[in-house]
Tab-separated table of C-alpha atoms and ligand atoms in Angstrom:
chain	number	residue	atom	x	y	z
K	704	MET	CA	0.000	0.000	0.000
K	705	PRO	CA	1.352	3.480	-0.809
K	706	LEU	CA	1.824	5.807	2.152
K	707	ARG	CA	-1.231	7.823	3.111
K	708	VAL	CA	-0.447	11.142	4.743
K	709	LEU	CA	-2.746	13.825	6.132
K	710	GLY	CA	-1.315	17.314	5.596
K	711	ILE	CA	-2.343	20.214	7.837
K	712	GLU	CA	-1.579	23.841	6.941
K	713	THR	CA	-2.374	26.939	9.035
K	714	SER	CA	0.677	29.190	8.526
K	715	CYS	CA	-1.176	32.251	7.231
K	716	ASP	CA	-4.823	32.860	6.345
K	717	GLU	CA	-5.891	29.490	4.980
K	718	THR	CA	-6.986	26.589	7.169
K	719	ALA	CA	-6.239	23.578	5.004
K	720	ALA	CA	-6.167	19.783	5.245
K	721	SER	CA	-5.614	17.097	2.645
K	722	VAL	CA	-5.033	13.364	2.317
K	723	VAL	CA	-2.364	12.402	-0.226
K	724	GLU	CA	-1.367	8.880	-1.267
K	725	GLY	CA	2.159	7.983	-2.288
K	726	GLY	CA	3.184	11.647	-2.123
K	727	ARG	CA	1.401	12.299	-5.418
K	728	GLU	CA	-2.274	11.264	-5.491
K	729	ILE	CA	-4.668	13.801	-3.971
K	730	LEU	CA	-7.535	11.952	-2.242
K	731	SER	CA	-8.961	15.170	-0.766
K	732	ASN	CA	-7.891	18.822	-0.550
K	733	VAL	CA	-10.035	21.077	1.635
K	734	VAL	CA	-9.286	24.775	2.175
K	735	ALA	CA	-11.136	27.344	4.286
K	736	SER	CA	-10.068	30.751	3.038
K	737	GLN	CA	-10.236	33.790	5.305
K	738	VAL	CA	-10.160	36.287	2.442
K	739	GLU	CA	-13.485	37.844	3.470
K	740	ILE	CA	-12.294	38.380	7.039
K	741	HIS	CA	-9.117	40.173	5.968
K	742	ALA	CA	-10.468	42.017	2.912
K	743	GLU	CA	-11.457	45.134	4.865
K	744	TYR	CA	-7.882	45.452	6.176
K	745	GLY	CA	-6.323	44.958	2.726
K	746	GLY	CA	-3.982	42.336	4.214
K	747	VAL	CA	-3.871	39.557	6.782
K	748	PHE	CA	-4.777	40.626	10.341
K	749	PRO	CA	-2.805	38.109	12.471
K	750	GLU	CA	-5.028	37.966	15.561
K	751	LEU	CA	-8.150	37.383	13.475
K	752	ALA	CA	-6.312	34.749	11.429
K	753	SER	CA	-5.468	32.587	14.455
K	754	ARG	CA	-9.007	32.801	15.791
K	755	ALA	CA	-10.444	31.776	12.442
K	756	HIS	CA	-8.056	28.773	12.393
K	757	VAL	CA	-9.319	27.716	15.852
K	758	GLU	CA	-12.871	27.737	14.549
K	759	ALA	CA	-12.143	25.980	11.267
K	760	ILE	CA	-9.499	23.359	12.024
K	761	VAL	CA	-11.706	20.500	13.285
K	762	PRO	CA	-14.412	20.761	10.595
K	763	ILE	CA	-11.787	21.136	7.833
K	764	VAL	CA	-9.802	18.063	8.915
K	765	LYS	CA	-13.027	16.068	9.322
K	766	ARG	CA	-14.053	16.997	5.806
K	767	ALA	CA	-10.623	16.070	4.407
K	768	LEU	CA	-10.939	12.580	5.920
K	769	GLN	CA	-14.543	12.181	4.752
K	770	GLN	CA	-13.831	13.285	1.196
K	771	ALA	CA	-10.878	10.900	1.021
K	772	HIS	CA	-13.089	8.113	2.439
K	773	VAL	CA	-10.553	7.308	5.154
K	774	THR	CA	-10.426	7.234	8.946
K	775	TRP	CA	-7.405	7.817	11.205
K	776	ARG	CA	-6.684	4.068	11.024
K	777	ASP	CA	-6.144	4.285	7.249
K	778	LEU	CA	-3.387	6.883	7.597
K	779	ASP	CA	0.360	6.282	7.946
K	780	ALA	CA	1.416	9.736	9.158
K	781	LEU	CA	0.441	13.325	9.847
K	782	ALA	CA	2.358	16.222	8.293
K	783	VAL	CA	2.049	19.735	9.660
K	784	THR	CA	3.515	23.149	8.820
K	785	TYR	CA	5.659	24.447	11.701
K	786	GLY	CA	7.100	27.520	9.919
K	787	PRO	CA	7.591	30.004	8.427
K	788	GLY	CA	4.409	31.965	9.055
K	789	LEU	CA	2.362	33.891	11.574
K	790	PRO	CA	3.073	32.634	15.131
K	791	GLY	CA	-0.542	32.519	16.297
K	792	SER	CA	-1.657	30.777	13.121
K	793	LEU	CA	1.155	28.194	13.178
K	794	LEU	CA	0.407	27.354	16.822
K	795	VAL	CA	-3.151	26.321	16.018
K	796	GLY	CA	-2.119	23.769	13.370
K	797	LEU	CA	0.888	22.419	15.245
K	798	ASN	CA	-0.962	21.945	18.532
K	799	PHE	CA	-3.921	20.354	16.805
K	800	ALA	CA	-1.591	17.951	14.967
K	801	LYS	CA	0.254	17.064	18.170
K	802	GLY	CA	-3.038	16.290	19.892
K	803	VAL	CA	-4.130	14.038	17.056
K	804	ALA	CA	-0.722	12.328	16.876
K	805	TRP	CA	-0.826	11.692	20.614
K	806	GLY	CA	-4.379	10.343	20.549
K	807	SER	CA	-4.071	8.241	17.398
K	808	GLY	CA	-0.484	7.036	17.762
K	809	LEU	CA	0.294	8.259	14.218
K	810	PRO	CA	3.809	9.607	13.558
K	811	LEU	CA	4.035	13.381	13.157
K	812	VAL	CA	6.253	14.916	10.442
K	813	PRO	CA	7.211	18.609	10.647
K	814	VAL	CA	7.086	20.439	7.307
K	815	ASN	CA	8.639	23.722	6.190
K	816	HIS	CA	5.911	25.699	4.406
K	817	LEU	CA	8.338	26.700	1.611
K	818	GLU	CA	9.185	23.066	1.020
K	819	GLY	CA	5.426	22.537	0.709
K	820	HIS	CA	5.260	25.099	-2.122
K	821	ILE	CA	8.062	23.218	-3.897
K	822	TYR	CA	6.403	19.809	-3.495
K	823	ALA	CA	3.106	21.097	-4.910
K	824	HIS	CA	4.740	20.081	-8.216
K	825	TRP	CA	4.893	16.434	-7.177
K	826	LEU	CA	1.088	16.243	-6.934
K	827	ARG	CA	-0.674	14.638	-9.870
K	828	THR	CA	-3.170	16.868	-11.708
K	829	ASP	CA	-4.784	16.793	-15.118
K	830	ALA	CA	-4.232	20.516	-15.508
K	831	GLU	CA	-3.741	21.684	-19.037
K	832	GLY	CA	-0.139	22.562	-19.761
K	833	ALA	CA	1.247	20.884	-16.655
K	834	ALA	CA	4.325	18.881	-17.472
K	835	PRO	CA	3.726	15.202	-16.792
K	836	GLY	CA	5.533	13.204	-14.142
K	837	GLU	CA	7.758	14.198	-11.265
K	838	PRO	CA	10.130	17.108	-11.881
K	839	PRO	CA	13.742	16.046	-12.547
K	840	PHE	CA	16.725	17.270	-10.491
K	841	PRO	CA	18.445	19.649	-10.418
K	842	ALA	CA	15.433	21.947	-10.524
K	843	LEU	CA	15.113	25.673	-10.014
K	844	VAL	CA	12.084	26.888	-8.058
K	845	LEU	CA	10.739	30.426	-8.064
K	846	ILE	CA	8.587	30.759	-4.939
K	847	VAL	CA	6.454	33.897	-5.195
K	848	SER	CA	3.655	34.337	-2.679
K	849	GLY	CA	2.157	36.855	-0.287
K	850	GLY	CA	4.919	36.178	2.215
K	851	HIS	CA	7.889	34.975	0.156
K	852	THR	CA	9.981	35.633	-2.931
K	853	GLN	CA	12.850	33.202	-3.370
K	854	LEU	CA	14.839	31.510	-6.080
K	855	VAL	CA	15.809	28.064	-4.839
K	856	LEU	CA	18.076	25.478	-6.423
K	857	VAL	CA	16.883	21.956	-5.574
K	858	ARG	CA	19.672	19.443	-6.205
K	859	ASP	CA	17.765	16.480	-4.792
K	860	HIS	CA	14.964	15.710	-2.341
K	861	GLY	CA	15.570	17.916	0.689
K	862	ALA	CA	18.786	19.459	-0.728
K	863	TYR	CA	18.177	23.169	-1.184
K	864	GLU	CA	20.273	26.205	-1.920
K	865	VAL	CA	18.570	29.587	-1.686
K	866	LEU	CA	20.077	31.635	-4.538
K	867	GLY	CA	18.205	34.855	-3.864
K	868	THR	CA	15.431	36.410	-1.878
K	869	THR	CA	13.557	39.709	-1.595
K	870	LEU	CA	15.249	42.565	0.205
K	871	ASP	CA	11.928	44.184	1.105
K	872	ASP	CA	8.363	43.226	0.107
K	873	ALA	CA	7.336	39.813	-1.164
K	874	ALA	CA	6.038	39.816	-4.756
K	875	GLY	CA	2.461	39.109	-3.626
K	876	GLU	CA	2.682	41.833	-1.022
K	877	ALA	CA	3.655	44.299	-3.777
K	878	PHE	CA	0.623	43.200	-5.837
K	879	ASP	CA	-1.619	43.641	-2.771
K	880	LYS	CA	-0.235	47.109	-1.941
K	881	VAL	CA	-0.389	48.426	-5.510
K	882	ALA	CA	-3.949	47.056	-5.801
K	883	ARG	CA	-4.821	49.136	-2.749
K	884	MET	CA	-3.323	52.245	-4.369
K	885	LEU	CA	-5.554	51.569	-7.376
K	886	ASP	CA	-8.646	50.942	-5.207
K	887	LEU	CA	-8.843	47.350	-6.391
K	888	SER	CA	-10.111	44.468	-4.261
K	889	TYR	CA	-8.101	42.159	-1.978
K	890	PRO	CA	-6.228	39.936	-2.684
K	891	GLY	CA	-4.588	42.286	-5.146
K	892	GLY	CA	-2.885	39.784	-7.478
K	893	PRO	CA	-5.976	38.444	-9.219
K	894	ALA	CA	-7.536	41.945	-9.240
K	895	ILE	CA	-4.497	43.494	-10.933
K	896	GLU	CA	-4.213	40.649	-13.423
K	897	SER	CA	-7.853	41.045	-14.331
K	898	VAL	CA	-7.853	44.832	-15.001
K	899	ALA	CA	-4.388	44.633	-16.608
K	900	ARG	CA	-5.924	42.655	-19.486
K	901	GLN	CA	-7.450	45.912	-20.724
K	902	GLY	CA	-4.275	47.935	-20.113
K	903	ASN	CA	-1.112	48.816	-21.997
K	904	PRO	CA	1.993	47.434	-20.215
K	905	ARG	CA	4.144	50.154	-21.820
K	906	ALA	CA	1.883	53.066	-20.811
K	907	PHE	CA	4.024	53.897	-17.778
K	908	ASP	CA	7.788	53.629	-17.765
K	909	LEU	CA	8.203	51.960	-14.363
K	910	PRO	CA	11.612	50.890	-13.009
K	911	ARG	CA	12.989	47.344	-13.043
K	912	ALA	CA	15.030	46.431	-9.967
K	913	TRP	CA	17.678	44.253	-11.621
K	914	LEU	CA	20.102	44.246	-8.643
K	915	PRO	CA	22.887	43.092	-10.996
K	916	GLY	CA	25.140	40.246	-9.973
K	917	THR	CA	22.639	38.841	-7.493
K	918	TYR	CA	19.513	36.736	-7.584
K	919	ASP	CA	17.878	39.002	-5.009
K	920	PHE	CA	14.726	41.017	-5.611
K	921	SER	CA	13.332	44.358	-4.468
K	922	PHE	CA	9.862	45.786	-4.999
K	923	SER	CA	9.801	48.875	-2.793
K	924	GLY	CA	11.221	51.235	-5.473
K	925	LEU	CA	8.601	50.041	-7.938
K	926	LYS	CA	5.848	50.631	-5.379
K	927	THR	CA	7.060	54.181	-4.784
K	928	ALA	CA	7.283	54.793	-8.542
K	929	VAL	CA	3.647	53.713	-8.947
K	930	LEU	CA	2.579	56.053	-6.152
K	931	ARG	CA	4.510	58.938	-7.716
K	932	ALA	CA	3.116	58.292	-11.195
K	933	LEU	CA	-0.449	58.257	-9.852
K	934	LYS	CA	-0.097	61.494	-7.915
K	935	PRO	CA	-0.786	63.994	-10.740
K	936	TYR	CA	-4.139	62.335	-11.396
K	937	GLY	CA	-5.468	62.781	-7.828
K	938	ASP	CA	-9.011	61.411	-7.727
K	939	GLN	CA	-9.386	61.733	-11.485
K	940	ARG	CA	-8.492	58.163	-12.309
K	941	SER	CA	-10.205	56.720	-15.332
K	942	PRO	CA	-10.634	52.933	-15.729
K	943	ARG	CA	-8.151	53.255	-18.620
K	944	LEU	CA	-5.530	54.796	-16.304
K	945	VAL	CA	-6.040	52.073	-13.686
K	946	ALA	CA	-5.780	49.362	-16.339
K	947	ASP	CA	-2.611	50.907	-17.837
K	948	MET	CA	-0.982	51.240	-14.421
K	949	ALA	CA	-1.927	47.678	-13.428
K	950	ALA	CA	-0.503	46.354	-16.711
K	951	SER	CA	2.699	48.416	-16.405
K	952	PHE	CA	3.267	47.320	-12.799
K	953	GLN	CA	2.586	43.674	-13.629
K	954	ALA	CA	4.989	43.831	-16.575
K	955	SER	CA	7.775	45.208	-14.367
K	956	VAL	CA	7.348	42.451	-11.763
K	957	ALA	CA	6.969	39.669	-14.337
K	958	GLU	CA	9.992	40.810	-16.361
K	959	VAL	CA	12.382	40.940	-13.405
K	960	LEU	CA	11.198	37.641	-11.927
K	961	ALA	CA	11.336	35.895	-15.302
K	962	GLU	CA	14.718	37.288	-16.358
K	963	LYS	CA	16.430	36.359	-13.084
K	964	THR	CA	14.865	32.915	-13.179
K	965	ALA	CA	16.097	32.390	-16.741
K	966	VAL	CA	19.646	33.527	-15.918
K	967	ALA	CA	19.798	31.219	-12.865
K	968	ALA	CA	18.368	28.308	-14.866
K	969	LYS	CA	21.226	28.678	-17.354
K	970	GLU	CA	23.953	29.242	-14.773
K	971	TYR	CA	23.003	26.117	-12.801
K	972	ASP	CA	21.997	24.186	-15.918
K	973	VAL	CA	18.822	22.893	-14.294
K	974	ARG	CA	16.616	20.279	-15.922
K	975	ALA	CA	13.348	22.005	-14.950
K	976	VAL	CA	11.983	25.289	-13.647
K	977	LEU	CA	9.097	25.192	-11.157
K	978	LEU	CA	6.838	28.171	-10.470
K	979	SER	CA	5.296	28.075	-6.987
K	980	GLY	CA	3.138	30.210	-4.695
K	981	GLY	CA	0.086	32.411	-5.233
K	982	VAL	CA	1.785	34.873	-7.614
K	983	SER	CA	2.819	31.994	-9.892
K	984	ALA	CA	-0.841	31.853	-10.931
K	985	ASN	CA	-0.168	35.076	-12.843
K	986	THR	CA	-0.444	34.549	-16.591
K	987	ALA	CA	1.911	37.413	-17.523
K	988	LEU	CA	4.604	35.916	-15.268
K	989	ARG	CA	4.133	32.421	-16.689
K	990	ARG	CA	4.320	33.780	-20.215
K	991	ALA	CA	7.442	35.836	-19.449
K	992	VAL	CA	9.210	32.797	-17.948
K	993	ARG	CA	8.238	30.486	-20.808
K	994	ALA	CA	9.363	33.059	-23.393
K	995	ARG	CA	12.889	32.999	-21.929
K	996	LEU	CA	13.341	29.257	-21.433
K	997	THR	CA	13.508	26.180	-23.583
K	998	ARG	CA	13.723	23.781	-20.622
K	999	PRO	CA	10.513	22.393	-19.063
K	1000	VAL	CA	8.565	24.877	-16.940
K	1001	TYR	CA	6.246	23.372	-14.327
K	1002	THR	CA	3.212	25.342	-13.241
K	1003	ALA	CA	0.438	24.193	-10.919
K	1004	PRO	CA	-3.307	24.791	-11.010
K	1005	LEU	CA	-4.407	27.779	-8.914
K	1006	SER	CA	-5.631	25.573	-6.039
K	1007	LEU	CA	-2.096	24.181	-5.660
K	1008	CYS	CA	-0.298	27.518	-6.213
K	1009	THR	CA	-1.952	29.101	-3.178
K	1010	ASP	CA	-1.636	27.639	0.322
K	1011	ASN	CA	-3.119	24.155	0.672
K	1012	GLY	CA	-2.778	20.956	2.699
K	1013	ALA	CA	-1.902	18.700	-0.246
K	1014	MET	CA	1.500	20.345	-0.756
K	1015	ILE	CA	2.237	19.853	2.952
K	1016	ALA	CA	1.225	16.184	2.719
K	1017	ALA	CA	3.421	15.763	-0.393
K	1018	ALA	CA	6.468	17.342	1.276
K	1019	GLY	CA	5.676	15.424	4.482
K	1020	THR	CA	5.654	12.133	2.591
K	1021	GLN	CA	9.196	12.777	1.313
K	1022	ARG	CA	10.352	13.728	4.791
K	1023	TYR	CA	8.630	10.681	6.305
K	1024	ARG	CA	10.418	8.425	3.799
K	1025	ALA	CA	13.693	10.084	4.831
K	1026	GLY	CA	12.944	9.174	8.460
K	1027	LEU	CA	12.031	12.606	9.828
K	1028	ARG	CA	9.726	12.572	12.892
K	1029	ALA	CA	8.691	15.422	15.197
K	1030	ALA	CA	9.702	15.341	18.852
K	1031	TRP	CA	6.936	16.097	21.363
K	1032	ASP	CA	8.567	19.393	22.249
K	1033	LEU	CA	8.589	20.602	18.621
K	1034	ASP	CA	7.870	24.333	18.592
K	1035	ILE	CA	6.751	26.626	15.778
K	1036	GLU	CA	9.482	28.470	13.831
K	1037	PRO	CA	7.921	31.655	12.395
K	1038	GLY	CA	11.193	32.656	10.666
K	1039	LEU	CA	12.123	29.194	9.382
K	1040	GLN	CA	14.326	29.181	6.239
K	1041	LEU	CA	15.029	26.537	3.640
K	1042	THR	CA	18.353	24.822	4.340
B	2357	KG4	O1	0.785	31.411	-1.777
B	2357	KG4	P1	-0.259	32.328	-1.245
B	2357	KG4	O2	-1.682	31.867	-1.280
B	2357	KG4	O3	-0.017	32.700	0.248
B	2357	KG4	C1	1.195	32.855	0.860
B	2357	KG4	O4	1.855	31.849	1.182
B	2357	KG4	O5	1.551	34.036	1.041
B	2357	KG4	O6	-0.103	33.709	-2.026
B	2357	KG4	C2	-0.993	34.773	-1.878
B	2357	KG4	C3	-0.517	35.914	-2.750
B	2357	KG4	C4	-1.330	37.204	-2.566
B	2357	KG4	O7	-0.441	38.256	-2.339
B	2357	KG4	C5	-2.049	37.368	-3.903
B	2357	KG4	O8	-2.265	38.724	-4.253
B	2357	KG4	C6	-1.098	36.682	-4.855
B	2357	KG4	O9	-0.600	35.573	-4.137
B	2357	KG4	N1	-1.764	36.223	-6.078
B	2357	KG4	C7	-1.465	36.683	-7.308
B	2357	KG4	C8	-2.360	36.052	-8.205
B	2357	KG4	N2	-3.158	35.200	-7.490
B	2357	KG4	C9	-2.764	35.316	-6.190
B	2357	KG4	N3	-0.560	37.590	-7.729
B	2357	KG4	C10	-0.515	37.869	-9.038
B	2357	KG4	N4	-1.334	37.315	-9.951
B	2357	KG4	C11	-2.266	36.406	-9.593
B	2357	KG4	N5	-3.077	35.884	-10.513
B	2358	ZN	ZN1	2.420	30.008	1.049
């Protein structure tokens, strides 16, 4: 029988649970999003996030087991995110998982949330355009989400080298903040992508933060440039202006992310490039990456780009196979890195 692992994810604003078989087959994938709770703040409000996790965790895990048609006895292990993320949110998932592990006798596997985003590409989907089979090593992963922007070289299972990271905002954070400047809805990424379809990406000459000689990123200068370019218009912003600005901003982000990814892919001669995290759902980014690369580019369906339990179960399965088990005194690590 292939391993059956329940993945639990509560690092930010999604309460998620999923049962995955053999590290690849999704038997269930249940997510309770808190978008409506945080929308009025234009970003995640940590205290409200942890409370919403407390309310949702039991029903979400129950549903994940029901939809997979399994009980605790049919599982081989539990995998849970212990970092990085919001402390209060991480505590809910980790303590819940410890309680279940204690009561059921199932082994508990600690999972790094970033590793989860990488292993989303090991999950089997029928998504159009998704490259078939498991990604080959070495692979280069661009993780772009609301909390992270990293270029990671993956030499083998569990062998990571972080090539670059953001010096200020995460890519998704930049999308969310610029969306707010344009009075667009939260989360900002999908809102910007949607209005940008009607816009001209060359309408505004926005900066590109190349940071030459590094694989690091920076989005704060771009954000300031958007603010400055909008100023002369005051409240007189036509839909055309908003669309042009959204398209110009998106083009700047996509170009820098794609170019750096392509340069790193060549330097390290990787066999595949994987795009992970919420921002990797962005069509302009995907197109910009594909235009620069001849090697296989793996993208995931939206439900696996954003935070979910299946990616935690997939990463947990690899870690379980490698013998990793949590000790009972395992604590959350809000600033956990990939090593
Ligand atoms: O991976 P994710 O769900 O959560 C974190 O781990 O942070 O990413 C959420 C982020 C948000 O900032 C959201 O605006 C962004 O992903 N996002 C997008 C798109 N869809 C979601 N950004 C650009 N284009 C999109 N289509
Ligand atoms: Zn994430």
